[in-house]
Coordinates of N, CA and C in Angstrom, one line a residue:
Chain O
X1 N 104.9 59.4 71.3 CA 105.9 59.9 70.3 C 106.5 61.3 70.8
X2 N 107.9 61.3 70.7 CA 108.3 62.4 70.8 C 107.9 63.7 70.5
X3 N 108.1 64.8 71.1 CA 107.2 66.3 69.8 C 107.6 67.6 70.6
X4 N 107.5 68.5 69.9 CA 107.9 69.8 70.6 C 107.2 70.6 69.6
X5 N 106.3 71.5 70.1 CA 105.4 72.6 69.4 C 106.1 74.2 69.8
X6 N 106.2 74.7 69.2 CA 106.0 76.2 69.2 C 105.1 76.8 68.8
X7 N 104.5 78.2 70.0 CA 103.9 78.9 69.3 C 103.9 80.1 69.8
X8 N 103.5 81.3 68.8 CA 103.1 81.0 67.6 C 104.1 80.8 66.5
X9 N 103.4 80.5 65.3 CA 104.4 80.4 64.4 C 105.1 81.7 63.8
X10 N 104.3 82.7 64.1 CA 104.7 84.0 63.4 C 104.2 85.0 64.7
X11 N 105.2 85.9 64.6 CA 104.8 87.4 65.7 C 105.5 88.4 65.5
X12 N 104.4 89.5 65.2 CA 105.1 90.7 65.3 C 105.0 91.9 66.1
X13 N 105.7 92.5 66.7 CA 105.5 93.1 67.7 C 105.9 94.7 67.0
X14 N 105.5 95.8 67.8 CA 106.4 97.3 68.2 C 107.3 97.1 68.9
X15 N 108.5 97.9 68.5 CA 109.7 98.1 69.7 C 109.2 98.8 70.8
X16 N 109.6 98.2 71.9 CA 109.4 97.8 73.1 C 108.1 97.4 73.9
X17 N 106.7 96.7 72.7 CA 105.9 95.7 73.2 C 106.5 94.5 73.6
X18 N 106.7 94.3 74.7 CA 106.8 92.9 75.7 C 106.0 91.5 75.2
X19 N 106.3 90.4 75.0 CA 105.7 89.5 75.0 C 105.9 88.1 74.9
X20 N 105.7 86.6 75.1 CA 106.3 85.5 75.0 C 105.8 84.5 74.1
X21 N 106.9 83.8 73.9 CA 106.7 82.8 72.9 C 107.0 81.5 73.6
X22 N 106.4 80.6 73.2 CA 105.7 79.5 74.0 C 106.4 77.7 73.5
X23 N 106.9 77.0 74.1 CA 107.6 75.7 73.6 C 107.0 74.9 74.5
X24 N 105.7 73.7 73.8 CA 105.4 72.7 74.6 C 106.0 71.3 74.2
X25 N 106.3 70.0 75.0 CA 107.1 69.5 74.5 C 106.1 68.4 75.2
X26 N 106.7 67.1 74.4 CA 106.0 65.7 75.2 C 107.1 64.5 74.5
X27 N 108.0 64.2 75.7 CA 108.8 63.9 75.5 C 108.8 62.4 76.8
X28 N 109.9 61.5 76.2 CA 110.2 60.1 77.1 C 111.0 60.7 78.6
X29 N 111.7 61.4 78.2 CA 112.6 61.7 79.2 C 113.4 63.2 79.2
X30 N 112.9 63.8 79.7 CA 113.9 64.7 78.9 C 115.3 65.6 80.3
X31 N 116.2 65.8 78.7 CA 117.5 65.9 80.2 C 117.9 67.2 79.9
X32 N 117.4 68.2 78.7 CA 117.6 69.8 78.6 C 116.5 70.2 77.5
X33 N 116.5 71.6 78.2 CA 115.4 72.2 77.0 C 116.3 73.3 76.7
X34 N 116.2 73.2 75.2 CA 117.2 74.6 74.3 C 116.9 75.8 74.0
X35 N 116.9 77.1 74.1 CA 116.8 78.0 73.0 C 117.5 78.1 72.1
X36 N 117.2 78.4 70.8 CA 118.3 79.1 69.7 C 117.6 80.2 69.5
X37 N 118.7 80.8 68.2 CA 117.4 81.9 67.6 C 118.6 81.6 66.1
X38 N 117.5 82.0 65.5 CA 118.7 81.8 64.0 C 118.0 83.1 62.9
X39 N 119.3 83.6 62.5 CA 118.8 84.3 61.7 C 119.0 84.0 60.0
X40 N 118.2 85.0 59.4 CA 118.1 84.5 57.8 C 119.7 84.3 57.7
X41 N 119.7 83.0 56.7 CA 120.6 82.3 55.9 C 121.9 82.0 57.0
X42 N 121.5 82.2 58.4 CA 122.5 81.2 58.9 C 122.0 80.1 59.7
X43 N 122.8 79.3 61.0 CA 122.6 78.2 61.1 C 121.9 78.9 62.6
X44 N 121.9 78.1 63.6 CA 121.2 78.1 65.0 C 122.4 79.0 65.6
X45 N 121.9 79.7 67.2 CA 123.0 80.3 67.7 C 122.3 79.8 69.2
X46 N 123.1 79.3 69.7 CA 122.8 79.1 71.4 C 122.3 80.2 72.1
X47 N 120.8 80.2 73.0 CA 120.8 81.3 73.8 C 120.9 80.7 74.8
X48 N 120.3 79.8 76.0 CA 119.8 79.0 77.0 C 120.0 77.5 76.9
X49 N 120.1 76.8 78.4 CA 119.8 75.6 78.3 C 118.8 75.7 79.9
X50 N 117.9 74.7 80.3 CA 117.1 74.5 81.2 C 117.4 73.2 81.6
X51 N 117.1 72.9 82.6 CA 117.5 72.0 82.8 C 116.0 70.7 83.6
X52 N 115.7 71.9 84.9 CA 114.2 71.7 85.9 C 113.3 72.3 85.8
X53 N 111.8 71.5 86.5 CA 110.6 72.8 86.5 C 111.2 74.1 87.3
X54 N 110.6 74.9 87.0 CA 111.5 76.3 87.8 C 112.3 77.0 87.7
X55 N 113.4 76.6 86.6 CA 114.1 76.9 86.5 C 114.3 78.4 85.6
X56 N 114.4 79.4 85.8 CA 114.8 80.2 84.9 C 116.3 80.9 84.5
X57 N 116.0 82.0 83.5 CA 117.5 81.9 82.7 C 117.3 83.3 82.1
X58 N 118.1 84.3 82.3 CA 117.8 85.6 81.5 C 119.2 86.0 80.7
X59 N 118.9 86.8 79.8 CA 120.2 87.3 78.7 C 119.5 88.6 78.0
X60 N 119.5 89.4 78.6 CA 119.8 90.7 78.0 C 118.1 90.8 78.2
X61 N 117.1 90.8 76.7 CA 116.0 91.5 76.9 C 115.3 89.8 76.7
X62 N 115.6 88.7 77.1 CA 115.0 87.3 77.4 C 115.4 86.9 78.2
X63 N 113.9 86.1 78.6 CA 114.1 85.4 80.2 C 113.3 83.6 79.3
X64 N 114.4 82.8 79.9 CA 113.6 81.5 79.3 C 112.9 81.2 80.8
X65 N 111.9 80.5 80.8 CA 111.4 79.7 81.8 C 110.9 78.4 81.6
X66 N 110.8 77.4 82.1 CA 110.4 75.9 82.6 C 109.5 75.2 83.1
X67 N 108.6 74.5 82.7 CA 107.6 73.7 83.6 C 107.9 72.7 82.9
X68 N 107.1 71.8 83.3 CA 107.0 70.1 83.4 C 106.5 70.0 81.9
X69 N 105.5 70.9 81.2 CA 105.2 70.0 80.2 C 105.3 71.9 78.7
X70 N 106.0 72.6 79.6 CA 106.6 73.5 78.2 C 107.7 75.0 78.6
X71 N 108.1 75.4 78.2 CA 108.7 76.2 78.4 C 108.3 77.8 77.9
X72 N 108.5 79.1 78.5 CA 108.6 80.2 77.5 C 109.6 80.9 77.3
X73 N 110.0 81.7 76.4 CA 110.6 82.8 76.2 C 110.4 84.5 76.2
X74 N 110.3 84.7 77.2 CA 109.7 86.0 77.6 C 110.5 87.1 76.5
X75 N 110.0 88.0 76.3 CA 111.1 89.1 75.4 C 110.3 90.5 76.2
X76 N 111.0 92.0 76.7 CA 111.3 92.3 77.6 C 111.4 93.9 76.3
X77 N 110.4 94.5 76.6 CA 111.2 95.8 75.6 C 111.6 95.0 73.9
X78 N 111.3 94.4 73.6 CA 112.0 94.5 72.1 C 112.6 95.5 71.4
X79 N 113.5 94.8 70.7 CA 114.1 96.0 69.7 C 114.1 95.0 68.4
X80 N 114.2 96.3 67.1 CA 114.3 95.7 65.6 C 115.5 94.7 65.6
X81 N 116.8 94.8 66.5 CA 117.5 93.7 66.4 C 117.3 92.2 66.8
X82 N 116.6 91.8 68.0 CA 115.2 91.1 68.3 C 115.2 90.1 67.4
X83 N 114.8 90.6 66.1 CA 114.2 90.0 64.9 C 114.9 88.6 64.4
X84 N 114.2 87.6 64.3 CA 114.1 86.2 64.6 C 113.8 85.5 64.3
X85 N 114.6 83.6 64.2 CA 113.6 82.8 64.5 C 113.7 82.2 65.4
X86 N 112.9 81.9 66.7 CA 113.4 81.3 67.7 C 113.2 79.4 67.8
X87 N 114.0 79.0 68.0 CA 113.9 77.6 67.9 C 114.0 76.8 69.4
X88 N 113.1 76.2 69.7 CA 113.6 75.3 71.0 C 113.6 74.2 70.4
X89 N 114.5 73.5 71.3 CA 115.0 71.5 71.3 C 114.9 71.3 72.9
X90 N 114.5 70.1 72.5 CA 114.9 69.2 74.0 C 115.9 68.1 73.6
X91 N 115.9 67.5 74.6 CA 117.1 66.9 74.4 C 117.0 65.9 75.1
X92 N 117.0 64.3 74.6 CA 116.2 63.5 74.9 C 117.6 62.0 75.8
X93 N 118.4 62.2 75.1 CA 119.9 61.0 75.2 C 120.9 62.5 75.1
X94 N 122.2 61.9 75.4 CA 123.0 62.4 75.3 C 123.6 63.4 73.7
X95 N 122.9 62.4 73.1 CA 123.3 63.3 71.1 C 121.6 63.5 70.2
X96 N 120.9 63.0 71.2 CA 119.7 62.9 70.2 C 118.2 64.3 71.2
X97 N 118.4 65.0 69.8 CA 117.4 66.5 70.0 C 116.5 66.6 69.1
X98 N 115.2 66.9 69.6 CA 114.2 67.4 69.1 C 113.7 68.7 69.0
X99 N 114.0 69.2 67.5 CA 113.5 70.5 67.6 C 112.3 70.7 67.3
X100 N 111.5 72.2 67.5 CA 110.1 72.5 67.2 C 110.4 73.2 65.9
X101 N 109.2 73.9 65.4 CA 109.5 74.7 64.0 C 109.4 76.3 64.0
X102 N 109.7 76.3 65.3 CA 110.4 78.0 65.5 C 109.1 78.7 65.4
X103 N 109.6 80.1 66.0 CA 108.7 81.2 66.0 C 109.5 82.1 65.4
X104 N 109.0 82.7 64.1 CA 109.5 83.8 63.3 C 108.8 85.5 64.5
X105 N 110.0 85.8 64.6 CA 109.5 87.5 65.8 C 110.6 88.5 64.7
X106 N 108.9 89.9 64.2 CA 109.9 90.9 63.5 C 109.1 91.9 64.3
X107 N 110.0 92.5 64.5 CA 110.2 93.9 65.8 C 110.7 94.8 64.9
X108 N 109.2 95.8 64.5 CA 109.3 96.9 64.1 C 109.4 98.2 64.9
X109 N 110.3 99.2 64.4 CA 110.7 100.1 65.2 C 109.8 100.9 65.2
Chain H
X1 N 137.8 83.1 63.0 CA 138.5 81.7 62.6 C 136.8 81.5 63.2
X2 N 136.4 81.2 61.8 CA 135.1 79.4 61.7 C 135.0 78.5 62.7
X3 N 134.0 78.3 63.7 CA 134.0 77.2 64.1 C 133.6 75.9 63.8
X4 N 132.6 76.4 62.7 CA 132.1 74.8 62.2 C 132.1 75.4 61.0
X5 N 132.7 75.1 59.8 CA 132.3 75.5 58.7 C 131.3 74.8 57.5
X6 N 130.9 74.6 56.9 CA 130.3 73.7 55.8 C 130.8 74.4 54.6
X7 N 131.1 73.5 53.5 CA 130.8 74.0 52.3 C 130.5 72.7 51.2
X8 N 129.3 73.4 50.0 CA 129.5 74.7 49.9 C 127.8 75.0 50.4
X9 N 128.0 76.4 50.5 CA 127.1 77.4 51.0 C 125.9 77.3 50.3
X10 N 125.9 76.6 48.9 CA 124.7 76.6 47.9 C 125.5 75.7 47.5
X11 N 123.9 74.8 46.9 CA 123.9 74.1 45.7 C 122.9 73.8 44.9
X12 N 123.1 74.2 43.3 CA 121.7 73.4 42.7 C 122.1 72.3 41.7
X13 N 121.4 71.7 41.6 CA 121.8 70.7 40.6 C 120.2 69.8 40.0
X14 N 120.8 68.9 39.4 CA 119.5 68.0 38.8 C 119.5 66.8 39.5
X15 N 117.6 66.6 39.4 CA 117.7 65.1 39.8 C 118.6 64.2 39.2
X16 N 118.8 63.2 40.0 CA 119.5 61.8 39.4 C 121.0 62.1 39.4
X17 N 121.7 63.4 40.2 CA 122.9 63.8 40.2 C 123.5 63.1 41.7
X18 N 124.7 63.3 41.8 CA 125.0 62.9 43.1 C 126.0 64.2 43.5
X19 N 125.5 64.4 44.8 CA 126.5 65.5 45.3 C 127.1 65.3 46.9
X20 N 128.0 66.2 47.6 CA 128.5 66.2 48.6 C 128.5 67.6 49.1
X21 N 128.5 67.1 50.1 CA 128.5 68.9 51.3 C 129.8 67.9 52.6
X22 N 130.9 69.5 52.6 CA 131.9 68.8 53.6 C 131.2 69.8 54.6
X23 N 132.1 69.2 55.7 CA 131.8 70.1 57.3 C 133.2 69.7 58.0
X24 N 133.9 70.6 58.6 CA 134.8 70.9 59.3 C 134.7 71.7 60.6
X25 N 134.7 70.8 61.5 CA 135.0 72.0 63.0 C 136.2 72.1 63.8
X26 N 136.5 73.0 64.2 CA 137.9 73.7 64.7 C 137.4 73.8 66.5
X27 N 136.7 73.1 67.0 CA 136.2 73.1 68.4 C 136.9 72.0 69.3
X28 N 137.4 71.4 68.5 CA 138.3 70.1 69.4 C 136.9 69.0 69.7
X29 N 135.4 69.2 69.5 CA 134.4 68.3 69.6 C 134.3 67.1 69.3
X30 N 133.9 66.3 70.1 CA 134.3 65.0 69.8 C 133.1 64.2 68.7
X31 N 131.6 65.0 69.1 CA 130.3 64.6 68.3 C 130.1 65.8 67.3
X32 N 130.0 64.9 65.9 CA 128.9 66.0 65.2 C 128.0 65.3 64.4
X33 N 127.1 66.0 63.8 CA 126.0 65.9 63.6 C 125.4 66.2 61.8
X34 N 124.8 65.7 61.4 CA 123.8 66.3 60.1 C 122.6 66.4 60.5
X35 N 121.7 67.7 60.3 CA 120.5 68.1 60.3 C 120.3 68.5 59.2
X36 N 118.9 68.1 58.8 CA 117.7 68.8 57.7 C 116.8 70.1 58.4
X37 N 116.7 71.0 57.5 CA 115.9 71.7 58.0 C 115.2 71.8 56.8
X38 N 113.6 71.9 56.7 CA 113.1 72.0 55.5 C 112.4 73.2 55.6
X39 N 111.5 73.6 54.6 CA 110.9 74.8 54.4 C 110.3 74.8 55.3
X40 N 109.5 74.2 56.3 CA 108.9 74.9 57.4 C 109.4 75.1 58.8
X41 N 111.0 74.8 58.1 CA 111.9 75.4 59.3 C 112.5 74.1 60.1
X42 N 111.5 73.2 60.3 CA 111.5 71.2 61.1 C 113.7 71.5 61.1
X43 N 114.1 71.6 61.9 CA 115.6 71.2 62.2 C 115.4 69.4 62.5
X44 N 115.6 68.7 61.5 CA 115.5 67.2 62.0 C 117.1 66.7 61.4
X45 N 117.4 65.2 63.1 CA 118.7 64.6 62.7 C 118.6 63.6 61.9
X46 N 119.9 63.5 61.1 CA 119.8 62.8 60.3 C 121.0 61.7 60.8
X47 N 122.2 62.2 60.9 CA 123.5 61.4 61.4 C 123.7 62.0 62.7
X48 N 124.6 61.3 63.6 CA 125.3 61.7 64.3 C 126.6 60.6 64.7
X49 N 127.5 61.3 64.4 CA 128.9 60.7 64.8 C 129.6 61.3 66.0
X50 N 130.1 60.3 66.9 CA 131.2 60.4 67.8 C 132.6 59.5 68.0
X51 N 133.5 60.1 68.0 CA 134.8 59.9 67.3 C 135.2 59.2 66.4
X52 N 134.7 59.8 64.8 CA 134.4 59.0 64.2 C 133.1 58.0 64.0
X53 N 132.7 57.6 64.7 CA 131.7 56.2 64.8 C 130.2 56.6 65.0
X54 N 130.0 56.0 64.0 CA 127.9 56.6 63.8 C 127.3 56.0 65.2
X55 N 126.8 57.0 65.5 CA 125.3 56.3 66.6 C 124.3 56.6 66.6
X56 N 124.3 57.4 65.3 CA 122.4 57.9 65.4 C 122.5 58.1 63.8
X57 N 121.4 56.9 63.1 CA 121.3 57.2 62.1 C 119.8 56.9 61.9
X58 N 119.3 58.4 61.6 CA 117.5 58.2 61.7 C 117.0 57.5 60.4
X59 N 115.9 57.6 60.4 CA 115.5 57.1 58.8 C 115.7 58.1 58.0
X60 N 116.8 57.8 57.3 CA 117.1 58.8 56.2 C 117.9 57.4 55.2
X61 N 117.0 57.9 54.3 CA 117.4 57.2 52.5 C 118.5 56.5 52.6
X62 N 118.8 55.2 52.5 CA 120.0 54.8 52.2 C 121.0 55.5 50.8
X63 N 120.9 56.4 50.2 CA 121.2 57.6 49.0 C 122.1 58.4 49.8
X64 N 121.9 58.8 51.0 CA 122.7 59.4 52.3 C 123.8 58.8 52.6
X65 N 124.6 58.6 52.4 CA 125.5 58.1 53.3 C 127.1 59.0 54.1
X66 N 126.9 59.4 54.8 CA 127.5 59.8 55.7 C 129.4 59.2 56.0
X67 N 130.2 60.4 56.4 CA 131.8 59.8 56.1 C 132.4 60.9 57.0
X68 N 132.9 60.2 58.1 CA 133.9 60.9 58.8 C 135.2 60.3 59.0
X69 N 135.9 61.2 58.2 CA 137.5 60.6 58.1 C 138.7 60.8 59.5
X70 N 137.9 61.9 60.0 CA 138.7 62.2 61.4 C 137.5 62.8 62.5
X71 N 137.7 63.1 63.3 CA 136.7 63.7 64.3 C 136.4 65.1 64.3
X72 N 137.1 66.0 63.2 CA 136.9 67.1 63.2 C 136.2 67.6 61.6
X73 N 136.1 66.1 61.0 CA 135.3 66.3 59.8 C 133.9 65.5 59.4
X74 N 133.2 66.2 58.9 CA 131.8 65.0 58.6 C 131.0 65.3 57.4
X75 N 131.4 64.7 56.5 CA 130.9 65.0 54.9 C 129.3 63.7 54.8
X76 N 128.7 64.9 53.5 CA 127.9 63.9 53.3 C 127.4 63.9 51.9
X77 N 127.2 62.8 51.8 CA 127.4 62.5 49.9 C 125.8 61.6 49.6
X78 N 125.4 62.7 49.1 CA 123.7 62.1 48.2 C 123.7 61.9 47.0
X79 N 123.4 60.2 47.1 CA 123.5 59.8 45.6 C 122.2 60.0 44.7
X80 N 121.7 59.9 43.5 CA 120.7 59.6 42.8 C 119.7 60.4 43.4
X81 N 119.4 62.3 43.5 CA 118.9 63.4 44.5 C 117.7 63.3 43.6
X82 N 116.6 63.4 44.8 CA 115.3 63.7 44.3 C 114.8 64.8 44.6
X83 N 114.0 65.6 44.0 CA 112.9 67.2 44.3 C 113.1 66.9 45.9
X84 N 112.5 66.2 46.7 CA 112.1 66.3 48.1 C 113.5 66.4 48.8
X85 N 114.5 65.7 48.4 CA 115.7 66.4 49.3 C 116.5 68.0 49.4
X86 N 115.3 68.4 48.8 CA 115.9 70.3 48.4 C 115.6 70.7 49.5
X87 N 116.5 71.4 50.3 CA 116.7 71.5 52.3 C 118.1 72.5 52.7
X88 N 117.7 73.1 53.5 CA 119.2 73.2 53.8 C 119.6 72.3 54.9
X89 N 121.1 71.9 54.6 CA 121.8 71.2 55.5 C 122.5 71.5 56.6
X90 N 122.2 71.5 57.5 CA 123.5 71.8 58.9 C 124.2 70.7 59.4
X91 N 125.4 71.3 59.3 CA 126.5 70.2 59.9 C 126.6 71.1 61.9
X92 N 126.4 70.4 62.6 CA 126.8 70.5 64.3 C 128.1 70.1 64.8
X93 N 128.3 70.2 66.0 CA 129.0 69.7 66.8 C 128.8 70.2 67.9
X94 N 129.0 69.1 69.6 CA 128.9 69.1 70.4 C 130.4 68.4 71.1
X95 N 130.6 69.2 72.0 CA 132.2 68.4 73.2 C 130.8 66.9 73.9
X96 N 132.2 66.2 74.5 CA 131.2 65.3 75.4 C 131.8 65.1 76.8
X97 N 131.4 64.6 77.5 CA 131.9 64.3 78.7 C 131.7 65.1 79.8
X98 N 132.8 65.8 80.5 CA 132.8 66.9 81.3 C 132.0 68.3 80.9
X99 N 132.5 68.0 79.6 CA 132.2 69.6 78.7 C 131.0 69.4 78.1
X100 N 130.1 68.6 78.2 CA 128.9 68.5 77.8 C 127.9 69.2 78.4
X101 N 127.5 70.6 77.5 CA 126.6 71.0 78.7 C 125.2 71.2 77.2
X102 N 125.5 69.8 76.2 CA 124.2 69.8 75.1 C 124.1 70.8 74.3
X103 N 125.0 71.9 74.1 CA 124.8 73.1 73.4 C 125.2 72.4 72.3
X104 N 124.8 72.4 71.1 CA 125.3 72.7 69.4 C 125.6 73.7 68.6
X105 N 126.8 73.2 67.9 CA 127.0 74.0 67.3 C 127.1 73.9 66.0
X106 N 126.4 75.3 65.3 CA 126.2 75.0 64.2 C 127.0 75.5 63.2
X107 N 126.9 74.9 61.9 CA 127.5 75.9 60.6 C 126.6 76.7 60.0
X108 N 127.1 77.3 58.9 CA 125.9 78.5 58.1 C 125.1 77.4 57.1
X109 N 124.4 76.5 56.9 CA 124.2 75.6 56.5 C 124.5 75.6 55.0
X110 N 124.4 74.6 54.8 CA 123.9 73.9 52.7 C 123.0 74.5 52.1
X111 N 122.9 75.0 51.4 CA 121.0 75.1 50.8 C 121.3 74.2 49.4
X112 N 120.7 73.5 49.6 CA 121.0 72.3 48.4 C 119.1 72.6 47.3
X113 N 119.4 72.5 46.3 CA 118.2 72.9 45.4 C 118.5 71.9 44.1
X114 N 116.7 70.8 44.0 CA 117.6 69.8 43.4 C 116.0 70.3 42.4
X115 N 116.9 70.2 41.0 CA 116.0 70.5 39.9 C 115.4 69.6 39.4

């Protein structure tokens, strides 16, 4: 069966403690792995797409990276804006995605 | 200018009511989408339409039924609502073809609250 874990489910860091958050996935086939991040009371916001093992991907103070059976999301210095929930999907067919159940990240100053 | 918008923004109501949430996107996208998200965050699909025409309809309640009148709109109307359908809703959209590079896009969702 399809699945996608995150973890942890919850993390809180100091601004500018470094650290990553973790998306394993077990999947038929997979043809992209997602970041979002969403914040309270709105919807998803696109960070990354992956595509291969090895592949990585950086934006500001995150770096996504790739293997065969999960992905991470590195965070680099945090800041209180940071604060989050981060969601990965894969992406299995063309319209059909599997999300995990996010990692809530609050980055106290 | 909205790219996907939903409304409305909130809803509460009682069981055994029937309600609707519209969604409109302004992205020229040819696929969109209904997602559940429940309290422990699970983003799960429920519909997906492309130009017009369902192709992904998960197990979700026949009470659901799903209506896109053009490709830039995708409403969804729950009949006869029970306690467990209390979620917020996201309406998506994705381009396809060339411009498919799988990203979604989302609206601010539904938060639907059924008494």
């Amino acid at each position: 069966e399809d699945q996608v874990t995150q973890s942890p489910e919850a993390l809180r860091l100091q601004e500018g403690e470094s650290s990553s958050l973790n998306c394993s996935y077990t999947v038929s086939g997979l043809r992209g792995l997602f970041w979002y991040r969403q914040d309270p009371g709105k919807g998803p916001e696109f960070l990354f797409t992956l595509y291969s093992a090895g592949e990585e991907k950086e934006k500001e103070r995150l770096k996504a990276t790739l293997t065969k059976k999960e992905s991470f999301l590195h965070i680099t210095a945090p800041k209180p804006e940071d604060s989050a929930t981060y969601l990965c999907a894969v992406q299995v067919n063309f319209n059909k995605f599997y999300f995990g159940s996010g990692t809530k990240l609050n980055v106290k100053p | 200018d909205t790219a996907v918008s939903q409304t409305p923004k909130y809803l509460v109501t009682q069981m055994g009511n029937d309600k609707s949430i519209k969604c409109e996107q302004n992205l020229g996208h040819d696929t969109m989408y209904w997602y559940k998200q429940d309290s422990k965050k699970f983003l799960k699909i429920m519909f997906s339409y492309n130009n017009k025409e369902l192709i992904i309809n998960e197990t979700v309640p026949n009470r659901f039924s799903p209506k896109s009148p053009d490709k830039a709109h995708l409403n969804l109307h729950i009949n006869s609502l029970e306690l467990g359908d209390s979620a917020v809703y996201f309406c998506a959209s994705s381009p396809t073809g060339s411009k498919d590079t799988g990203e979604l896009f989302f609206g601010e969702g539904s938060r639907l609250t059924v008494l």
